[in-house]
PDB file of C-alpha atoms (C1' of nucleotides) in Angstrom:
ATOM      1  CA  MET A   9     185.067 -56.955  88.362  1.00  0.00           C
ATOM      2  CA  SER A  10     188.521 -57.127  89.824  1.00  0.00           C
ATOM      3  CA  SER A  11     190.802 -60.081  89.112  1.00  0.00           C
ATOM      4  CA  LEU A  12     190.184 -62.312  86.172  1.00  0.00           C
ATOM      5  CA  PRO A  13     192.908 -64.939  85.986  1.00  0.00           C
ATOM      6  CA  ALA A  14     194.311 -63.288  82.888  1.00  0.00           C
ATOM      7  CA  ASN A  15     194.939 -60.119  84.836  1.00  0.00           C
ATOM      8  CA  LEU A  16     196.345 -61.837  87.859  1.00  0.00           C
ATOM      9  CA  ALA A  17     199.977 -61.702  86.842  1.00  0.00           C
ATOM     10  CA  GLU A  18     199.648 -57.991  86.103  1.00  0.00           C
ATOM     11  CA  ARG A  19     197.913 -57.393  89.343  1.00  0.00           C
ATOM     12  CA  LEU A  20     200.621 -59.163  91.324  1.00  0.00           C
ATOM     13  CA  LYS A  21     203.346 -57.285  89.510  1.00  0.00           C
ATOM     14  CA  ALA A  22     201.552 -54.008  90.138  1.00  0.00           C
ATOM     15  CA  GLN A  23     201.624 -54.801  93.836  1.00  0.00           C
ATOM     16  CA  GLY A  24     205.305 -55.684  93.834  1.00  0.00           C
ATOM     17  CA  VAL A  25     204.957 -59.461  93.748  1.00  0.00           C
ATOM     18  CA  LEU A  26     206.864 -61.511  91.215  1.00  0.00           C
ATOM     19  CA  PRO A  27     204.191 -63.695  89.614  1.00  0.00           C
ATOM     20  CA  THR A  28     205.555 -67.222  89.759  1.00  0.00           C
ATOM     21  CA  ALA A  29     203.563 -70.340  88.972  1.00  0.00           C
ATOM     22  CA  GLN A  30     202.865 -71.184  92.610  1.00  0.00           C
ATOM     23  CA  ARG A  31     201.906 -67.650  93.475  1.00  0.00           C
ATOM     24  CA  LEU A  32     199.498 -67.496  90.579  1.00  0.00           C
ATOM     25  CA  ARG A  33     197.899 -70.740  91.669  1.00  0.00           C
ATOM     26  CA  ILE A  34     197.434 -69.474  95.192  1.00  0.00           C
ATOM     27  CA  ALA A  35     196.218 -66.091  94.025  1.00  0.00           C
ATOM     28  CA  SER A  36     193.705 -67.475  91.551  1.00  0.00           C
ATOM     29  CA  LEU A  37     192.346 -69.795  94.214  1.00  0.00           C
ATOM     30  CA  LEU A  38     192.013 -67.200  96.929  1.00  0.00           C
ATOM     31  CA  LEU A  39     191.067 -64.214  94.808  1.00  0.00           C
ATOM     32  CA  ALA A  40     188.439 -66.103  92.827  1.00  0.00           C
ATOM     33  CA  SER A  41     185.716 -64.813  95.118  1.00  0.00           C
ATOM     34  CA  PRO A  42     185.317 -63.013  98.432  1.00  0.00           C
ATOM     35  CA  GLN A  43     186.257 -65.669 100.960  1.00  0.00           C
ATOM     36  CA  HIS A  44     188.231 -66.548 104.060  1.00  0.00           C
ATOM     37  CA  LEU A  45     190.595 -69.476 103.955  1.00  0.00           C
ATOM     38  CA  THR A  46     193.245 -70.894 106.234  1.00  0.00           C
ATOM     39  CA  ALA A  47     196.698 -71.869 105.017  1.00  0.00           C
ATOM     40  CA  GLU A  48     195.820 -75.507 105.455  1.00  0.00           C
ATOM     41  CA  GLN A  49     192.637 -75.150 103.411  1.00  0.00           C
ATOM     42  CA  ILE A  50     194.542 -73.515 100.602  1.00  0.00           C
ATOM     43  CA  LEU A  51     197.185 -76.205 100.633  1.00  0.00           C
ATOM     44  CA  GLY A  52     194.493 -78.880 100.618  1.00  0.00           C
ATOM     45  CA  ARG A  53     192.605 -77.394  97.703  1.00  0.00           C
ATOM     46  CA  LEU A  54     195.724 -76.952  95.624  1.00  0.00           C
ATOM     47  CA  ARG A  55     196.626 -80.577  96.190  1.00  0.00           C
ATOM     48  CA  GLU A  56     193.092 -81.762  95.450  1.00  0.00           C
ATOM     49  CA  GLY A  57     193.510 -79.929  92.172  1.00  0.00           C
ATOM     50  CA  GLY A  58     196.630 -81.964  91.515  1.00  0.00           C
ATOM     51  CA  LYS A  59     198.885 -78.983  92.015  1.00  0.00           C
ATOM     52  CA  ARG A  60     202.261 -79.493  93.567  1.00  0.00           C
ATOM     53  CA  VAL A  61     202.909 -76.812  96.160  1.00  0.00           C
ATOM     54  CA  SER A  62     204.796 -77.121  99.395  1.00  0.00           C
ATOM     55  CA  LYS A  63     203.479 -76.012 102.728  1.00  0.00           C
ATOM     56  CA  ALA A  64     206.407 -73.632 103.132  1.00  0.00           C
ATOM     57  CA  THR A  65     205.594 -71.925  99.862  1.00  0.00           C
ATOM     58  CA  VAL A  66     201.967 -71.536 100.816  1.00  0.00           C
ATOM     59  CA  TYR A  67     202.912 -69.830 104.057  1.00  0.00           C
ATOM     60  CA  ASN A  68     205.625 -67.736 102.418  1.00  0.00           C
ATOM     61  CA  THR A  69     203.251 -66.653  99.706  1.00  0.00           C
ATOM     62  CA  LEU A  70     200.370 -65.825 102.004  1.00  0.00           C
ATOM     63  CA  ASN A  71     202.656 -63.742 104.198  1.00  0.00           C
ATOM     64  CA  LEU A  72     204.051 -61.980 101.166  1.00  0.00           C
ATOM     65  CA  PHE A  73     200.586 -61.289  99.761  1.00  0.00           C
ATOM     66  CA  ALA A  74     199.432 -59.902 103.096  1.00  0.00           C
ATOM     67  CA  ALA A  75     202.520 -57.684 103.366  1.00  0.00           C
ATOM     68  CA  LYS A  76     201.958 -56.347  99.848  1.00  0.00           C
ATOM     69  CA  GLY A  77     198.262 -55.784 100.348  1.00  0.00           C
ATOM     70  CA  VAL A  78     197.110 -58.429  97.894  1.00  0.00           C
ATOM     71  CA  ILE A  79     195.096 -60.099 100.639  1.00  0.00           C
ATOM     72  CA  ARG A  80     194.329 -59.369 104.263  1.00  0.00           C
ATOM     73  CA  GLN A  81     195.329 -61.539 107.171  1.00  0.00           C
ATOM     74  CA  LEU A  82     192.795 -61.883 109.956  1.00  0.00           C
ATOM     75  CA  ALA A  83     193.936 -62.834 113.417  1.00  0.00           C
ATOM     76  CA  VAL A  84     190.744 -63.775 115.097  1.00  0.00           C
ATOM     77  CA  ASN A  85     190.761 -67.014 116.828  1.00  0.00           C
ATOM     78  CA  GLY A  86     194.214 -67.296 118.249  1.00  0.00           C
ATOM     79  CA  ASP A  87     194.665 -70.755 116.872  1.00  0.00           C
ATOM     80  CA  ARG A  88     195.077 -70.234 113.163  1.00  0.00           C
ATOM     81  CA  ALA A  89     195.189 -67.358 110.699  1.00  0.00           C
ATOM     82  CA  TRP A  90     192.486 -66.602 108.156  1.00  0.00           C
ATOM     83  CA  PHE A  91     193.298 -65.009 104.843  1.00  0.00           C
ATOM     84  CA  ASP A  92     190.680 -62.706 103.387  1.00  0.00           C
ATOM     85  CA  SER A  93     190.528 -62.097  99.650  1.00  0.00           C
ATOM     86  CA  ASN A  94     188.713 -58.841 100.282  1.00  0.00           C
ATOM     87  CA  THR A  95     191.135 -56.011 100.989  1.00  0.00           C
ATOM     88  CA  GLU A  96     188.473 -53.301 100.991  1.00  0.00           C
ATOM     89  CA  PRO A  97     187.445 -51.947 104.392  1.00  0.00           C
ATOM     90  CA  HIS A  98     184.771 -54.196 105.832  1.00  0.00           C
ATOM     91  CA  TYR A  99     183.796 -56.074 108.964  1.00  0.00           C
ATOM     92  CA  HIS A 100     182.926 -59.620 109.962  1.00  0.00           C
ATOM     93  CA  PHE A 101     180.432 -61.866 111.594  1.00  0.00           C
ATOM     94  CA  GLN A 102     182.105 -64.756 113.333  1.00  0.00           C
ATOM     95  CA  ASP A 103     180.542 -68.040 114.361  1.00  0.00           C
ATOM     96  CA  VAL A 104     181.534 -68.559 117.987  1.00  0.00           C
ATOM     97  CA  GLU A 105     181.788 -72.312 117.603  1.00  0.00           C
ATOM     98  CA  THR A 106     183.545 -72.809 114.318  1.00  0.00           C
ATOM     99  CA  GLY A 107     185.353 -69.499 114.012  1.00  0.00           C
ATOM    100  CA  ALA A 108     184.013 -69.199 110.469  1.00  0.00           C
ATOM    101  CA  LEU A 109     183.833 -65.668 109.121  1.00  0.00           C
ATOM    102  CA  THR A 110     181.235 -63.855 107.038  1.00  0.00           C
ATOM    103  CA  ASP A 111     181.735 -60.495 105.427  1.00  0.00           C
ATOM    104  CA  LEU A 112     179.782 -57.476 106.521  1.00  0.00           C
ATOM    105  CA  ALA A 113     179.559 -54.688 103.987  1.00  0.00           C
ATOM    106  CA  PRO A 114     181.015 -51.466 105.411  1.00  0.00           C
ATOM    107  CA  GLN A 115     177.693 -49.676 105.102  1.00  0.00           C
ATOM    108  CA  GLU A 116     176.097 -52.179 107.467  1.00  0.00           C
ATOM    109  CA  VAL A 117     178.058 -50.707 110.324  1.00  0.00           C
ATOM    110  CA  ILE A 118     178.004 -47.010 111.029  1.00  0.00           C
ATOM    111  CA  PHE A 119     179.965 -45.470 113.853  1.00  0.00           C
ATOM    112  CA  ASP A 120     178.471 -42.451 115.502  1.00  0.00           C
ATOM    113  CA  LYS A 121     181.529 -41.948 117.635  1.00  0.00           C
ATOM    114  CA  LEU A 122     185.060 -43.293 117.627  1.00  0.00           C
ATOM    115  CA  PRO A 123     187.906 -42.239 119.898  1.00  0.00           C
ATOM    116  CA  PRO A 124     190.687 -40.146 118.364  1.00  0.00           C
ATOM    117  CA  PRO A 125     194.053 -41.870 118.118  1.00  0.00           C
ATOM    118  CA  PRO A 126     196.198 -41.139 121.183  1.00  0.00           C
ATOM    119  CA  PRO A 127     199.015 -38.591 120.681  1.00  0.00           C
ATOM    120  CA  GLY A 128     201.892 -40.007 118.678  1.00  0.00           C
ATOM    121  CA  THR A 129     199.737 -42.612 116.959  1.00  0.00           C
ATOM    122  CA  GLU A 130     197.478 -42.879 113.952  1.00  0.00           C
ATOM    123  CA  TYR A 131     194.772 -45.281 112.922  1.00  0.00           C
ATOM    124  CA  ALA A 132     196.112 -48.367 111.182  1.00  0.00           C
ATOM    125  CA  GLY A 133     192.760 -50.066 110.784  1.00  0.00           C
ATOM    126  CA  VAL A 134     189.559 -50.987 112.539  1.00  0.00           C
ATOM    127  CA  GLU A 135     188.741 -54.630 113.143  1.00  0.00           C
ATOM    128  CA  LEU A 136     185.177 -55.406 114.081  1.00  0.00           C
ATOM    129  CA  PHE A 137     184.022 -58.927 114.801  1.00  0.00           C
ATOM    130  CA  ILE A 138     180.436 -59.569 115.688  1.00  0.00           C
ATOM    131  CA  ARG A 139     180.337 -62.933 117.388  1.00  0.00           C
ATOM    132  CA  LEU A 140     177.275 -65.027 116.689  1.00  0.00           C
ATOM    133  CA  ARG A 141     175.881 -67.936 118.632  1.00  0.00           C
ATOM    134  CA  ARG A 142     173.432 -70.390 117.093  1.00  0.00           C
ATOM    135  CA  VAL A 143     170.065 -70.584 118.808  1.00  0.00           C
TER     136      VAL A 143
ATOM    137  CA  MET B  24     185.640 -51.593 143.722  1.00  0.00           C
ATOM    138  CA  SER B  25     185.091 -55.143 142.669  1.00  0.00           C
ATOM    139  CA  SER B  26     187.400 -57.865 143.898  1.00  0.00           C
ATOM    140  CA  LEU B  27     189.368 -57.371 147.056  1.00  0.00           C
ATOM    141  CA  PRO B  28     191.423 -60.480 147.740  1.00  0.00           C
ATOM    142  CA  ALA B  29     189.185 -61.278 150.722  1.00  0.00           C
ATOM    143  CA  ASN B  30     186.199 -61.543 148.416  1.00  0.00           C
ATOM    144  CA  LEU B  31     187.995 -63.476 145.750  1.00  0.00           C
ATOM    145  CA  ALA B  32     187.142 -66.935 147.014  1.00  0.00           C
ATOM    146  CA  GLU B  33     183.496 -65.963 147.250  1.00  0.00           C
ATOM    147  CA  ARG B  34     183.566 -64.474 143.828  1.00  0.00           C
ATOM    148  CA  LEU B  35     185.063 -67.585 142.297  1.00  0.00           C
ATOM    149  CA  LYS B  36     182.552 -69.816 144.050  1.00  0.00           C
ATOM    150  CA  ALA B  37     179.715 -67.604 142.873  1.00  0.00           C
ATOM    151  CA  GLN B  38     180.907 -68.157 139.322  1.00  0.00           C
ATOM    152  CA  GLY B  39     181.164 -71.903 139.721  1.00  0.00           C
ATOM    153  CA  VAL B  40     184.903 -72.140 140.248  1.00  0.00           C
ATOM    154  CA  LEU B  41     186.325 -74.096 143.152  1.00  0.00           C
ATOM    155  CA  PRO B  42     188.722 -71.660 144.833  1.00  0.00           C
ATOM    156  CA  THR B  43     191.955 -73.558 145.220  1.00  0.00           C
ATOM    157  CA  ALA B  44     195.251 -72.019 146.262  1.00  0.00           C
ATOM    158  CA  GLN B  45     196.614 -71.783 142.711  1.00  0.00           C
ATOM    159  CA  ARG B  46     193.408 -70.381 141.323  1.00  0.00           C
ATOM    160  CA  LEU B  47     193.319 -67.723 144.015  1.00  0.00           C
ATOM    161  CA  ARG B  48     196.886 -66.744 143.226  1.00  0.00           C
ATOM    162  CA  ILE B  49     196.131 -66.416 139.555  1.00  0.00           C
ATOM    163  CA  ALA B  50     192.879 -64.586 140.193  1.00  0.00           C
ATOM    164  CA  SER B  51     194.383 -62.110 142.620  1.00  0.00           C
ATOM    165  CA  LEU B  52     197.174 -61.358 140.187  1.00  0.00           C
ATOM    166  CA  LEU B  53     195.002 -60.881 137.150  1.00  0.00           C
ATOM    167  CA  LEU B  54     191.988 -59.305 138.791  1.00  0.00           C
ATOM    168  CA  ALA B  55     194.057 -56.833 140.809  1.00  0.00           C
ATOM    169  CA  SER B  56     193.483 -54.166 138.171  1.00  0.00           C
ATOM    170  CA  PRO B  57     192.176 -53.791 134.636  1.00  0.00           C
ATOM    171  CA  GLN B  58     194.894 -55.361 132.531  1.00  0.00           C
ATOM    172  CA  HIS B  59     195.765 -57.719 129.717  1.00  0.00           C
ATOM    173  CA  LEU B  60     198.242 -60.499 130.369  1.00  0.00           C
ATOM    174  CA  THR B  61     199.458 -63.543 128.492  1.00  0.00           C
ATOM    175  CA  ALA B  62     199.710 -66.960 130.087  1.00  0.00           C
ATOM    176  CA  GLU B  63     203.482 -66.696 130.053  1.00  0.00           C
ATOM    177  CA  GLN B  64     203.417 -63.330 131.790  1.00  0.00           C
ATOM    178  CA  ILE B  65     201.175 -64.697 134.494  1.00  0.00           C
ATOM    179  CA  LEU B  66     203.387 -67.706 134.997  1.00  0.00           C
ATOM    180  CA  GLY B  67     206.446 -65.469 135.170  1.00  0.00           C
ATOM    181  CA  ARG B  68     204.957 -63.120 137.732  1.00  0.00           C
ATOM    182  CA  LEU B  69     203.780 -65.931 139.933  1.00  0.00           C
ATOM    183  CA  ARG B  70     207.244 -67.433 139.931  1.00  0.00           C
ATOM    184  CA  GLU B  71     208.890 -64.064 140.561  1.00  0.00           C
ATOM    185  CA  GLY B  72     206.642 -63.893 143.592  1.00  0.00           C
ATOM    186  CA  GLY B  73     208.046 -67.213 144.734  1.00  0.00           C
ATOM    187  CA  LYS B  74     204.821 -69.028 143.999  1.00  0.00           C
ATOM    188  CA  ARG B  75     204.959 -72.575 142.777  1.00  0.00           C
ATOM    189  CA  VAL B  76     202.516 -73.043 139.908  1.00  0.00           C
ATOM    190  CA  SER B  77     202.888 -75.235 136.881  1.00  0.00           C
ATOM    191  CA  LYS B  78     202.394 -74.053 133.355  1.00  0.00           C
ATOM    192  CA  ALA B  79     199.637 -76.601 132.836  1.00  0.00           C
ATOM    193  CA  THR B  80     197.713 -75.265 135.809  1.00  0.00           C
ATOM    194  CA  VAL B  81     198.041 -71.709 134.576  1.00  0.00           C
ATOM    195  CA  TYR B  82     196.583 -72.668 131.220  1.00  0.00           C
ATOM    196  CA  ASN B  83     193.899 -74.877 132.759  1.00  0.00           C
ATOM    197  CA  THR B  84     192.923 -72.120 135.144  1.00  0.00           C
ATOM    198  CA  LEU B  85     192.834 -69.369 132.560  1.00  0.00           C
ATOM    199  CA  ASN B  86     190.672 -71.485 130.291  1.00  0.00           C
ATOM    200  CA  LEU B  87     188.379 -72.318 133.175  1.00  0.00           C
ATOM    201  CA  PHE B  88     188.114 -68.678 134.215  1.00  0.00           C
ATOM    202  CA  ALA B  89     187.325 -67.637 130.670  1.00  0.00           C
ATOM    203  CA  ALA B  90     184.678 -70.349 130.333  1.00  0.00           C
ATOM    204  CA  LYS B  91     183.054 -69.270 133.606  1.00  0.00           C
ATOM    205  CA  GLY B  92     183.185 -65.591 132.767  1.00  0.00           C
ATOM    206  CA  VAL B  93     185.679 -64.649 135.449  1.00  0.00           C
ATOM    207  CA  ILE B  94     187.954 -63.181 132.798  1.00  0.00           C
ATOM    208  CA  ARG B  95     187.756 -62.641 129.079  1.00  0.00           C
ATOM    209  CA  GLN B  96     190.045 -64.221 126.532  1.00  0.00           C
ATOM    210  CA  LEU B  97     191.110 -62.037 123.645  1.00  0.00           C
ATOM    211  CA  ALA B  98     192.266 -63.647 120.440  1.00  0.00           C
ATOM    212  CA  VAL B  99     193.839 -60.799 118.622  1.00  0.00           C
ATOM    213  CA  ASN B 100     197.267 -61.435 117.360  1.00  0.00           C
ATOM    214  CA  GLY B 101     197.154 -64.985 116.242  1.00  0.00           C
ATOM    215  CA  ASP B 102     200.306 -65.883 118.048  1.00  0.00           C
ATOM    216  CA  ARG B 103     199.289 -65.854 121.682  1.00  0.00           C
ATOM    217  CA  ALA B 104     196.182 -65.292 123.761  1.00  0.00           C
ATOM    218  CA  TRP B 105     195.601 -62.287 125.991  1.00  0.00           C
ATOM    219  CA  PHE B 106     193.525 -62.539 129.125  1.00  0.00           C
ATOM    220  CA  ASP B 107     191.535 -59.486 130.087  1.00  0.00           C
ATOM    221  CA  SER B 108     190.552 -58.901 133.701  1.00  0.00           C
ATOM    222  CA  ASN B 109     187.730 -56.667 132.555  1.00  0.00           C
ATOM    223  CA  THR B 110     184.628 -58.675 131.698  1.00  0.00           C
ATOM    224  CA  GLU B 111     182.410 -55.648 131.205  1.00  0.00           C
ATOM    225  CA  PRO B 112     181.582 -54.716 127.600  1.00  0.00           C
ATOM    226  CA  HIS B 113     184.383 -52.582 126.234  1.00  0.00           C
ATOM    227  CA  TYR B 114     186.702 -52.217 123.272  1.00  0.00           C
ATOM    228  CA  HIS B 115     190.426 -52.018 122.618  1.00  0.00           C
ATOM    229  CA  PHE B 116     193.194 -50.051 121.061  1.00  0.00           C
ATOM    230  CA  GLN B 117     195.944 -52.308 119.806  1.00  0.00           C
ATOM    231  CA  ASP B 118     199.512 -51.383 119.012  1.00  0.00           C
ATOM    232  CA  VAL B 119     200.218 -52.799 115.580  1.00  0.00           C
ATOM    233  CA  GLU B 120     203.837 -53.573 116.403  1.00  0.00           C
ATOM    234  CA  THR B 121     203.713 -55.016 119.885  1.00  0.00           C
ATOM    235  CA  GLY B 122     200.160 -56.285 119.956  1.00  0.00           C
ATOM    236  CA  ALA B 123     199.727 -54.551 123.321  1.00  0.00           C
ATOM    237  CA  LEU B 124     196.150 -53.722 124.232  1.00  0.00           C
ATOM    238  CA  THR B 125     194.575 -50.690 125.860  1.00  0.00           C
ATOM    239  CA  ASP B 126     191.035 -50.514 127.119  1.00  0.00           C
ATOM    240  CA  LEU B 127     188.486 -48.243 125.528  1.00  0.00           C
ATOM    241  CA  ALA B 128     185.531 -47.356 127.713  1.00  0.00           C
ATOM    242  CA  PRO B 129     182.272 -48.442 126.065  1.00  0.00           C
ATOM    243  CA  GLN B 130     181.020 -44.868 125.868  1.00  0.00           C
ATOM    244  CA  GLU B 131     183.970 -43.929 123.652  1.00  0.00           C
ATOM    245  CA  VAL B 132     182.479 -45.952 120.835  1.00  0.00           C
ATOM    246  CA  ILE B 133     178.919 -45.414 119.738  1.00  0.00           C
ATOM    247  CA  PHE B 134     177.365 -47.404 116.947  1.00  0.00           C
ATOM    248  CA  ASP B 135     174.776 -45.659 114.843  1.00  0.00           C
ATOM    249  CA  LYS B 136     173.996 -48.827 112.967  1.00  0.00           C
ATOM    250  CA  LEU B 137     174.762 -52.481 113.456  1.00  0.00           C
ATOM    251  CA  PRO B 138     173.467 -55.386 111.388  1.00  0.00           C
ATOM    252  CA  PRO B 139     170.839 -57.617 112.958  1.00  0.00           C
ATOM    253  CA  PRO B 140     171.972 -61.172 113.709  1.00  0.00           C
ATOM    254  CA  PRO B 141     171.177 -63.498 110.816  1.00  0.00           C
ATOM    255  CA  PRO B 142     168.200 -65.841 111.317  1.00  0.00           C
ATOM    256  CA  GLY B 143     168.959 -68.650 113.723  1.00  0.00           C
ATOM    257  CA  THR B 144     171.698 -66.736 115.493  1.00  0.00           C
ATOM    258  CA  GLU B 145     172.040 -64.226 118.268  1.00  0.00           C
ATOM    259  CA  TYR B 146     174.748 -61.797 119.292  1.00  0.00           C
ATOM    260  CA  ALA B 147     177.414 -63.384 121.448  1.00  0.00           C
ATOM    261  CA  GLY B 148     179.580 -60.299 121.693  1.00  0.00           C
ATOM    262  CA  VAL B 149     181.136 -57.485 119.753  1.00  0.00           C
ATOM    263  CA  GLU B 150     184.901 -57.298 119.441  1.00  0.00           C
ATOM    264  CA  LEU B 151     186.317 -54.018 118.262  1.00  0.00           C
ATOM    265  CA  PHE B 152     190.042 -53.496 117.845  1.00  0.00           C
ATOM    266  CA  ILE B 153     191.333 -50.149 116.715  1.00  0.00           C
ATOM    267  CA  ARG B 154     194.823 -50.744 115.402  1.00  0.00           C
ATOM    268  CA  LEU B 155     197.307 -47.951 116.078  1.00  0.00           C
ATOM    269  CA  ARG B 156     200.584 -47.250 114.358  1.00  0.00           C
ATOM    270  CA  ARG B 157     203.235 -45.015 115.932  1.00  0.00           C
ATOM    271  CA  VAL B 158     204.108 -41.937 113.929  1.00  0.00           C
TER     272      VAL B 158
ATOM    273  C1'  DA C  14     186.019 -92.250 150.234  1.00  0.00           C
ATOM    274  C1'  DT C  15     185.433 -90.090 145.905  1.00  0.00           C
ATOM    275  C1'  DA C  16     185.840 -86.489 142.882  1.00  0.00           C
ATOM    276  C1'  DT C  17     188.599 -82.811 141.345  1.00  0.00           C
ATOM    277  C1'  DG C  18     193.023 -80.170 140.880  1.00  0.00           C
ATOM    278  C1'  DT C  19     198.101 -80.050 140.141  1.00  0.00           C
ATOM    279  C1'  DG C  20     202.669 -80.879 138.219  1.00  0.00           C
ATOM    280  C1'  DC C  21     205.779 -82.715 135.038  1.00  0.00           C
ATOM    281  C1'  DA C  22     207.053 -84.124 130.659  1.00  0.00           C
ATOM    282  C1'  DA C  23     205.705 -85.474 126.349  1.00  0.00           C
ATOM    283  C1'  DA C  24     202.699 -84.606 122.599  1.00  0.00           C
ATOM    284  C1'  DT C  25     200.156 -81.565 119.282  1.00  0.00           C
ATOM    285  C1'  DC C  26     199.230 -78.011 116.200  1.00  0.00           C
ATOM    286  C1'  DC C  27     200.330 -74.013 113.462  1.00  0.00           C
ATOM    287  C1'  DT C  28     203.999 -71.583 111.515  1.00  0.00           C
ATOM    288  C1'  DT C  29     208.827 -70.559 110.467  1.00  0.00           C
ATOM    289  C1'  DT C  30     213.512 -71.703 109.089  1.00  0.00           C
ATOM    290  C1'  DG C  31     217.867 -73.871 107.000  1.00  0.00           C
ATOM    291  C1'  DC C  32     219.598 -75.425 103.151  1.00  0.00           C
ATOM    292  C1'  DA C  33     220.048 -77.525  98.612  1.00  0.00           C
ATOM    293  C1'  DT C  34     217.812 -77.336  94.113  1.00  0.00           C
ATOM    294  C1'  DA C  35     215.082 -74.931  90.510  1.00  0.00           C
ATOM    295  C1'  DG C  36     213.502 -70.881  88.184  1.00  0.00           C
ATOM    296  C1'  DA C  37     213.473 -65.854  86.814  1.00  0.00           C
ATOM    297  C1'  DA C  38     215.845 -61.611  85.150  1.00  0.00           C
TER     298       DA C  38
ATOM    299  C1'  DT D  29     225.339 -65.282  85.828  1.00  0.00           C
ATOM    300  C1'  DT D  30     223.047 -63.577  89.896  1.00  0.00           C
ATOM    301  C1'  DC D  31     219.127 -63.077  92.589  1.00  0.00           C
ATOM    302  C1'  DT D  32     214.916 -64.924  94.231  1.00  0.00           C
ATOM    303  C1'  DA D  33     211.572 -68.821  94.855  1.00  0.00           C
ATOM    304  C1'  DT D  34     210.539 -73.625  96.038  1.00  0.00           C
ATOM    305  C1'  DG D  35     210.501 -77.976  98.561  1.00  0.00           C
ATOM    306  C1'  DC D  36     211.583 -80.901 102.171  1.00  0.00           C
ATOM    307  C1'  DA D  37     212.383 -81.839 106.720  1.00  0.00           C
ATOM    308  C1'  DA D  38     213.573 -80.125 110.994  1.00  0.00           C
ATOM    309  C1'  DA D  39     212.968 -76.491 114.384  1.00  0.00           C
ATOM    310  C1'  DG D  40     210.200 -73.309 117.135  1.00  0.00           C
ATOM    311  C1'  DG D  41     206.666 -71.559 120.167  1.00  0.00           C
ATOM    312  C1'  DA D  42     202.129 -71.644 122.312  1.00  0.00           C
ATOM    313  C1'  DT D  43     198.893 -74.680 124.204  1.00  0.00           C
ATOM    314  C1'  DT D  44     197.061 -79.282 125.464  1.00  0.00           C
ATOM    315  C1'  DT D  45     197.231 -83.891 127.293  1.00  0.00           C
ATOM    316  C1'  DG D  46     198.340 -88.342 129.966  1.00  0.00           C
ATOM    317  C1'  DC D  47     199.137 -89.931 134.147  1.00  0.00           C
ATOM    318  C1'  DA D  48     200.630 -90.251 138.974  1.00  0.00           C
ATOM    319  C1'  DC D  49     200.229 -87.673 143.165  1.00  0.00           C
ATOM    320  C1'  DA D  50     197.944 -84.254 146.120  1.00  0.00           C
ATOM    321  C1'  DT D  51     193.952 -81.786 147.726  1.00  0.00           C
ATOM    322  C1'  DA D  52     188.957 -80.756 148.487  1.00  0.00           C
ATOM    323  C1'  DT D  53     184.315 -82.149 150.006  1.00  0.00           C
TER     324       DT D  53
END
DNA sequence: ATATGTGCAAATCCTTTGCATAGAA
DNA sequence: TTCTATGCAAAGGATTTGCACATAT
């Protein structure tokens, strides 16, 4: 419904990103479906696919995409960053052991009460992680 | 109300932590009040106070404390870990720019609906970060 | 005694950066 | 051309680890 490869270049341009070959490769990989990938995973998959992309470009591109709102960067585990292809408001389950993330549709979480932003501030986003342990 | 220095050794023992001199120093610093500190901040304050503690011991101790439930480790910003002296259920405001954390009392957030844990899993905790931007 | 903790420096892991080359406008 | 992107290797910063010495039971 959103980003067929053919539209990708347009989509990137619309979000202020010059659509180069490497950026299109990274975008088509990550935006193919709702998913959470690390930089290393993305680099690995590109190289499996025979694509030549440097680690620096992967990081540069992911940071650029996150800054332009093409993807969302999740800082969950402290150790490494996860990049989420879903930029719509939503929440996450997180496996305590592996750190793996699963999307939660926004309607699965309803807040009855949230604190107002303190004076001089405004909401910039709500991050909700429900940690799960296997039993 | 909770951990006067005199009780600290008992408290650590009760939670399965051998109360050594370094551990007591770190505990009395961090548990003195509800706060969020990084490992580097803790190391710095101990050394300002003329205490001799190695970086490795600070990290070892913080990890041990977190594993034993003496403190809570927050993985928010991706770059460095924050250690929270408050182990009671509660949530956080987070400054988007600095990453600084502020406690939210649990009664300030009320969930009307939360998803059930998927089969084979159970809740291990709920992390809620409300990101704030200065205006 | 015997197990556990501590300190130091080196090692590791993720991410960023400097700089020369390649590509886009 | 002129500006921006890419690749490579080196640098950077937080955290962990190996090992000898010190401390706890």
